[in-house]
Amino acid sequence: MKKILNDPTDFVDEMLDGLIAAHPDAYSLPHPRVVARPGGAKEGKVGIVSGGGSGHLPVFAGYVGHGLLDAVAVGDVFASPSADQMADCMRVAHGGAGVLRLYGNYGGDVMNFDMAGETVEFEDDIESTTVLLADDVVSAPPEEAAKRRGTGGMVYAFKIAGACAEAMGDLAHVTGIAQRTADNCRSIGMALTPCTVPQAGKPTFMIGEDEMEMGMGLHGEPGIWRDTLKPADAITDEMMDRLLADMPLKHGDRCSIMVNSLGATPPEELYIMYRRAKDRLDGDGVVISMPLIGRYATSMEMTGATITLCKLDDELENLLRKPCHCAFWVQHDLT
Amino acid sequence: MKKILNDPTDFVDEMLDGLIAAHPDAYSLPHPRVVARPGGAKEGKVGIVSGGGSGHLPVFAGYVGHGLLDAVAVGDVFASPSADQMADCMRVAHGGAGVLRLYGNYGGDVMNFDMAGETVEFEDDIESTTVLLADDVVSAPPEEAAKRRGTGGMVYAFKIAGACAEAMGDLAHVTGIAQRTADNCRSIGMALTPCTVPQAGKPTFMIGEDEMEMGMGLHGEPGIWRDTLKPADAITDEMMDRLLADMPLKHGDRCSIMVNSLGATPPEELYIMYRRAKDRLDGDGVVISMPLIGRYATSMEMTGATITLCKLDDELENLLRKPCHCAFWVQHDLT
Amino acid sequence: MTLDCHDLVRATRRLAAATAAAKDTLNAQDGKLGDGDLGITLANGWAEADSAELPTDDLGRAFMVLSKAFQRVSASSYGTLLATGLMAAARAAKGRESIEMTEISGLLAAARDAMMARGRGELGQKSVLDVLDALAAATADLAEREEIARAARISVDRTLEGFRQRPAGLGRARMYGDASIGLDDPGMLAVKIMLDGLMA
Amino acid sequence: MTLDCHDLVRATRRLAAATAAAKDTLNAQDGKLGDGDLGITLANGWAEADSAELPTDDLGRAFMVLSKAFQRVSASSYGTLLATGLMAAARAAKGRESIEMTEISGLLAAARDAMMARGRGELGQKSVLDVLDALAAATADLAEREEIARAARISVDRTLEGFRQRPAGLGRARMYGDASIGLDDPGMLAVKIMLDGLMA
Ligand SMILES: Nc1ncnc2c1ncn2[C@@H]1O[C@H](COP(=O)(O)OP(=O)(O)O)[C@@H](O)[C@H]1O
Ligand SMILES: Nc1ncnc2c1ncn2[C@@H]1O[C@H](COP(=O)(O)OP(=O)(O)O)[C@@H](O)[C@H]1O
Ligand SMILES: [Mg+2]
Ligand SMILES: [Mg+2]
Ligand SMILES: [Mg+2]
Ligand SMILES: [Mg+2]
C-alpha cells in the first residue's frame, strides 16, 4: 500500500487532527468525528449538514465553511458515519431554524441519517429535512433515478443551498433550492486506476494496464463498460453524450460544468477534457457559467475523472456565484 | 500510459487552451506558450515573470494572477521553454518599471532565461533582475547551496514578491524581497510512485512495490536513499530533521510550512504529515504562520510529498498574508 | 414461558461470544461481495451491548439500550438495521417486565417491518429481511423455548438454501449482479451464527 | 582560404541533412542518461536554420540568424548552448563578408567561452565544452580546409576516447554519477556527427 500513514486504524482521526491544526479558523471538532464551523451555529440560520465516508476530500469535511455547510459527520474511509455522530452533527448545526440533511444517496448514509433525524426530532425537537443527491446517471436508468448514487452534484448542492442559507432563507426555501439543484445535476465518472482503503490495505478493484472503466463509481462500483483507454476527446464525448441524453440542454440554456479529478489525475488532463466539453456545449449554444475544474470530490489516489452538469436558472446561478470560504474553496462574489 | 490525453505532442497546447477557456478572467495567452494576466502590464508596476517545464500545475502558469506573477513562459512537460518565449514573456510583463525573473534553478531554464534577459535588454531596453530558487536541500550540500534545485520555495517567492510588486515596490526592492524569501526557504521531497511524461510514454523512474525514495526531485532526480516505506510520522521526522539541520529554527522564530502533494498523494495524507510536522515545530517553540497544505508544486500524477519551510521576518510575513487571486489560489487579506 | 430482562442479558452475553468467535468468518463472507466488515460490525456491536448496563424492570428500555449500542459503534448497514430492529422491539415491549414467548414472532415481524422501512428494501431481495420474515412465520404461536429454537434453525437453513442460487438485490452485493449467485448472503448467514450462539 | 556566407549556407544544408539522419541515434544516446531529445534538438534546429534566409554580405549577421533559429525552436540545453556559441561567432564576425580559415580556431574558442559562461560549466566535466576546447587547439593556425578537417576529426575522436571512462559532471547526466562511466557524452557525439556531416 503506497500511502503515507501511520496505523491505518488512526487514519481518519489523525487526518482530522491535521485538518483542524492547519485551519483552526475554518474548522472545529465539537464532537469526535463531527467537523463544524468554529463559533457554533448562527442564531436563526438554517443549518446544513452533510456526511459520509472519509477519503473524498474536500468532500465532506472540507466543505464546512461560509456559504457552504455548517457541520458534517465523518465516517471511516468509504464508510458511513454512525447515526449517533450524525445526530451530534445536527445538534451542532441547529441555530433554531431547523436543519437540512444534504448528502449523497448511499444506502448506509441514508439509513443512519434517517435514524439520526428521528432521534434529534424526538430528543431535541429539531425540525429537519432531507435532500439526497442522486446525480450519477450510470448507477440506475432514468425510470429509477431515485436509486442513483450521489457524486459531483453534491458540491453544487452544498454551494447553492449554502448560499441560500447564508442569505437567511427559511428551511422550506433552502430545502427547495437544494432539491432543485439536485434535480438539475447529472454526473458520470471514469476510472483508470484504483485506490486503497487504508484498513483494507489492497486496491478497491483490479484493472488492466491499458484499460479504463467508463461509469465507475467513487468507491470502485462497476460502470457501463471496460475498454482500452481512449483519447481524451473520445472519452469526453462519450461522457457528454450520456449526460446530455439524460438531461438535454438546448440553445440558450445555462449550466455550470465540473470536470473533477478522482485524485491522481492532474489538472493538466482535466483542462484537456474541459476544452472538449466546452466545445461541445458551445456548439449546442449552451452558456457555461462558472465552470469548476479541479479536485472537488475525490477517491483518495484513484486515477480518473468525473463530469457534472448543473443546469441553472436565474436563482440557482445567482446563488452559485455568491461568495464562499473554506480551506479548499475561496470564491469572491461573482454576482 | 494511464493518462487522459489526445496526441501527446498536443498535450501542453491543449492544456493551455482548456486553462484559458476555463478562466478567461484570470489568464490570457498573448503569445504561444506565454500565459499572462489579461489586460496587459500595469504601468509603473514591476513585472514578475517565471517559467519552466509543464506538468507542475499550479506551477507555473497557474500562479499568474493578482499578488502573484505577471507572465510565465510554458515549456513542454519537464522541459525548459525557449529563450524566445521567455523574451516574449518579459516583454508582456514589462510595465516600465523593469522585470524580475523568478524561477527554479534548473540548468536549461537558467540558460534560456539568461539569454532572454540579454535579448530584451539589448532589443527592448528592459531592465531586469534574476532571483533563483535553490531550496531543495538534498540536491547539493550546504557548501554548494547555489547548485541546489528549486521546488516548493518557488511558491513562497511568487507569493511574497508578488505582494511586494503589487504594493508598487521598485525593482530593487522586489528583487531584494524575492532573494530574502529564496534565502529563507528549505525544501525536501519524497516519492512513492513515478509519473509519465506524455511524449516519453513510460514512467520517469522505477521503484519497488513497497519502496520509497527520500529526497527525490520533481522530475525523478535521485534522492538520498531508497528504503521500504515507513510510517508517516517517521517520514515526516526525517524530512523535518534534514530541513532543520540545514536551517535551524529557534524558540520564538516564525515560519510558514508547506506540505505539498506531488500530485497523486491525497490531502488526507498531507494532513497526517502536517500533524506531525506541527508537533515538531510546536515542541521547538517555533510559531507557524499561514501553513499551506495541498497541491502547490506537482509532478503530474507522481505519488509523494514535499515539505518546505519558509522562515519569516515581519516584512515577509506581512507580504505572505496579503491577498492573492488566481484560479488555483484565492486568499483574503490576512494581515 | 416468558422472556425478561435477565434473559436478554444472558442472550447478549452469548451473542457477544458467538459473534466474536465468528468475526473472521463473517468478514470473509462479506468480503466476497462487499467491504468485508460484517464480522467487525457484529462483534463490536454485541460487545458494546454486553458492556452496557441493562435495566432489569423494563424489557422495552432494555431493547433500547441494545439498539443504542449498535447506533454508537457501528455505521455499516447491518449495524444500523439491527439497531432499527431492536428499536422496533423496544417500542413493542415498552413498559413491560417480560413478554410471552408467543410474542417473539410478533417482535420479529415488527423488526422486519421497521428494517424494511429504514433500508427501503423489499422481501425476496436476498437479505436479512427474508430470514426475519421466514423466522416470524416459523415461530408464530410457538410457546416453548425448545420448539422455537428448532423451528428457527430449520427456517434459517431453508431460507439460506432457497436464496443461494438467486442474485443479490440489496446493499453492496447488488452491484455484483450474477456474481452473487451461488453465494450465501452474509447478512442471512449472520442470523444463523447468532441463532447458533443463542442456543449454544 | 576564406569562409563566407555562401559557405555557411552550404554548411547549414549539410548539417540539416546529417542531423536529420542521425536523429534517432542521438536521441537514443541521450536517452541513456537523459531525456532522449538531443537528436530532435539538433534536427529541428538545423532544419529551422536551413529554412531561414541568410544575409549574403555579413557573415556576423548570418551566424546570428542561425543562433536565432536555435533560440526559436529548441529550449533543451544543447540548443541553447549552440545558439550561444553561434551568437559568439556572430559577434566576432560582425560586419565582415568573410573570414580567413585561420580565424576558425578563434571562433571555436569564442563559442567555448560564451557557452561556459552561459551554462556555468567548466572544462573537464565531459561535455560539449571539452570537444570545443580541443577543436580550438587542434585547428590553431591551420589555413587549409582539408588540414582543418583532418585535424578536427582526429581531435574529436581523441576527446571522446579520453573522456569515455570518466563520469559526467554537467547537465542531466551528472545525476547518474558513475553510471555514466563508459558511455560517450551525447553532446560530444553530436559534434562528431555534425563534423562528419560537414565533410560528407
Ligand atoms: N437496504 C438493506 N435492507 C436490508 N438488508 C440490507 C440492506 N443493505 C444491506 N443489507 C443486509 O446487510 C448485509 C451487509 O451488511 P454490511 O456488511 O453491514 O453492509 P455494508 O458494509 O455494505 O454497509 C447484507 O448481506 C444484507 O443482508
Ligand atoms: N551546463 C552545460 N554546459 C555545457 N554543456 C552542457 C551543459 N549541460 C548540458 N551540456 C551538454 O549538452 C548535452 C545534452 O544536451 P541536451 O540533450 O539538449 O540536454 P537536456 O535535454 O538535458 O537539456 C550534454 O551531453 C552535454 O554535452
Ligand atoms: Mg459490509
Ligand atoms: Mg460497511
Ligand atoms: Mg536531452
Ligand atoms: Mg531536454
Short mmCIF file of C-alpha atoms and ligand atoms in Angstrom, two decimals, chain A residues 107-108 111, chain C residues 30 34-39 41 74-81 115-116 118-122 125-129 170-173 184-188, ligand 1:
data_model
loop_
_atom_site.label_atom_id
_atom_site.label_comp_id
_atom_site.label_asym_id
_atom_site.label_seq_id
_atom_site.Cartn_x
_atom_site.Cartn_y
_atom_site.Cartn_z
CA GLY A 107 -27.66 3.07 1.50
CA GLY A 108 -25.71 3.23 4.74
CA MET A 111 -30.26 4.68 6.94
CA ASP C 30 -18.89 -10.18 3.42
CA GLY C 34 -18.70 -6.28 -0.19
CA ASP C 35 -16.37 -4.45 2.12
CA GLY C 36 -15.67 -7.35 4.45
CA ASP C 37 -16.72 -5.67 7.67
CA LEU C 38 -19.77 -7.62 8.74
CA GLY C 39 -17.85 -9.65 11.32
CA THR C 41 -19.88 -4.88 12.86
CA SER C 74 -21.48 0.64 14.03
CA ALA C 75 -22.45 2.58 10.96
CA SER C 76 -22.39 -0.28 8.48
CA SER C 77 -25.75 -1.27 7.02
CA TYR C 78 -26.21 -4.32 9.15
CA GLY C 79 -25.44 -2.48 12.38
CA THR C 80 -27.93 0.24 11.58
CA LEU C 81 -30.55 -2.31 10.54
CA MET C 115 -35.92 -2.56 8.84
CA MET C 116 -37.75 -2.61 5.51
CA ARG C 118 -35.30 2.02 7.15
CA GLY C 119 -33.40 0.32 4.32
CA ARG C 120 -36.04 0.77 1.63
CA GLY C 121 -35.68 -2.93 0.97
CA GLU C 122 -38.22 -5.50 -0.10
CA GLN C 125 -34.08 -9.50 -2.48
CA LYS C 126 -31.85 -12.00 -0.65
CA SER C 127 -31.14 -10.09 2.51
CA VAL C 128 -31.54 -10.33 6.25
CA LEU C 129 -35.16 -9.28 5.66
CA LEU C 170 -29.93 -5.17 -1.94
CA GLY C 171 -26.91 -3.47 -0.44
CA ARG C 172 -23.38 -3.58 -1.73
CA ALA C 173 -23.72 -7.12 -3.11
CA ASP C 184 -24.95 -17.05 0.73
CA ASP C 185 -25.96 -13.54 1.67
CA PRO C 186 -23.67 -12.60 4.56
CA GLY C 187 -26.49 -10.86 6.39
CA MET C 188 -28.53 -14.08 6.36
N1 LIG E 1 -31.07 -1.92 2.41
C1 LIG E 1 -31.00 -3.09 3.04
N2 LIG E 1 -32.07 -3.69 3.56
C2 LIG E 1 -31.99 -4.85 4.19
N3 LIG E 1 -30.83 -5.53 4.36
C3 LIG E 1 -29.72 -5.00 3.87
C4 LIG E 1 -29.73 -3.75 3.20
N4 LIG E 1 -28.46 -3.47 2.85
C5 LIG E 1 -27.71 -4.49 3.31
N5 LIG E 1 -28.46 -5.41 3.91
C6 LIG E 1 -28.02 -6.63 4.56
O1 LIG E 1 -26.80 -6.31 5.20
C7 LIG E 1 -25.79 -7.21 4.80
C8 LIG E 1 -24.48 -6.46 4.65
O2 LIG E 1 -24.22 -5.76 5.84
P1 LIG E 1 -22.95 -4.83 5.97
O3 LIG E 1 -21.70 -5.60 5.74
O4 LIG E 1 -23.06 -4.12 7.28
O5 LIG E 1 -23.17 -3.81 4.77
P2 LIG E 1 -22.19 -2.64 4.27
O6 LIG E 1 -20.83 -2.93 4.86
O7 LIG E 1 -22.23 -2.74 2.81
O8 LIG E 1 -22.78 -1.37 4.79
C9 LIG E 1 -26.26 -7.81 3.53
O9 LIG E 1 -25.77 -9.12 3.42
C10 LIG E 1 -27.78 -7.78 3.64
O10 LIG E 1 -28.27 -8.94 4.25
#
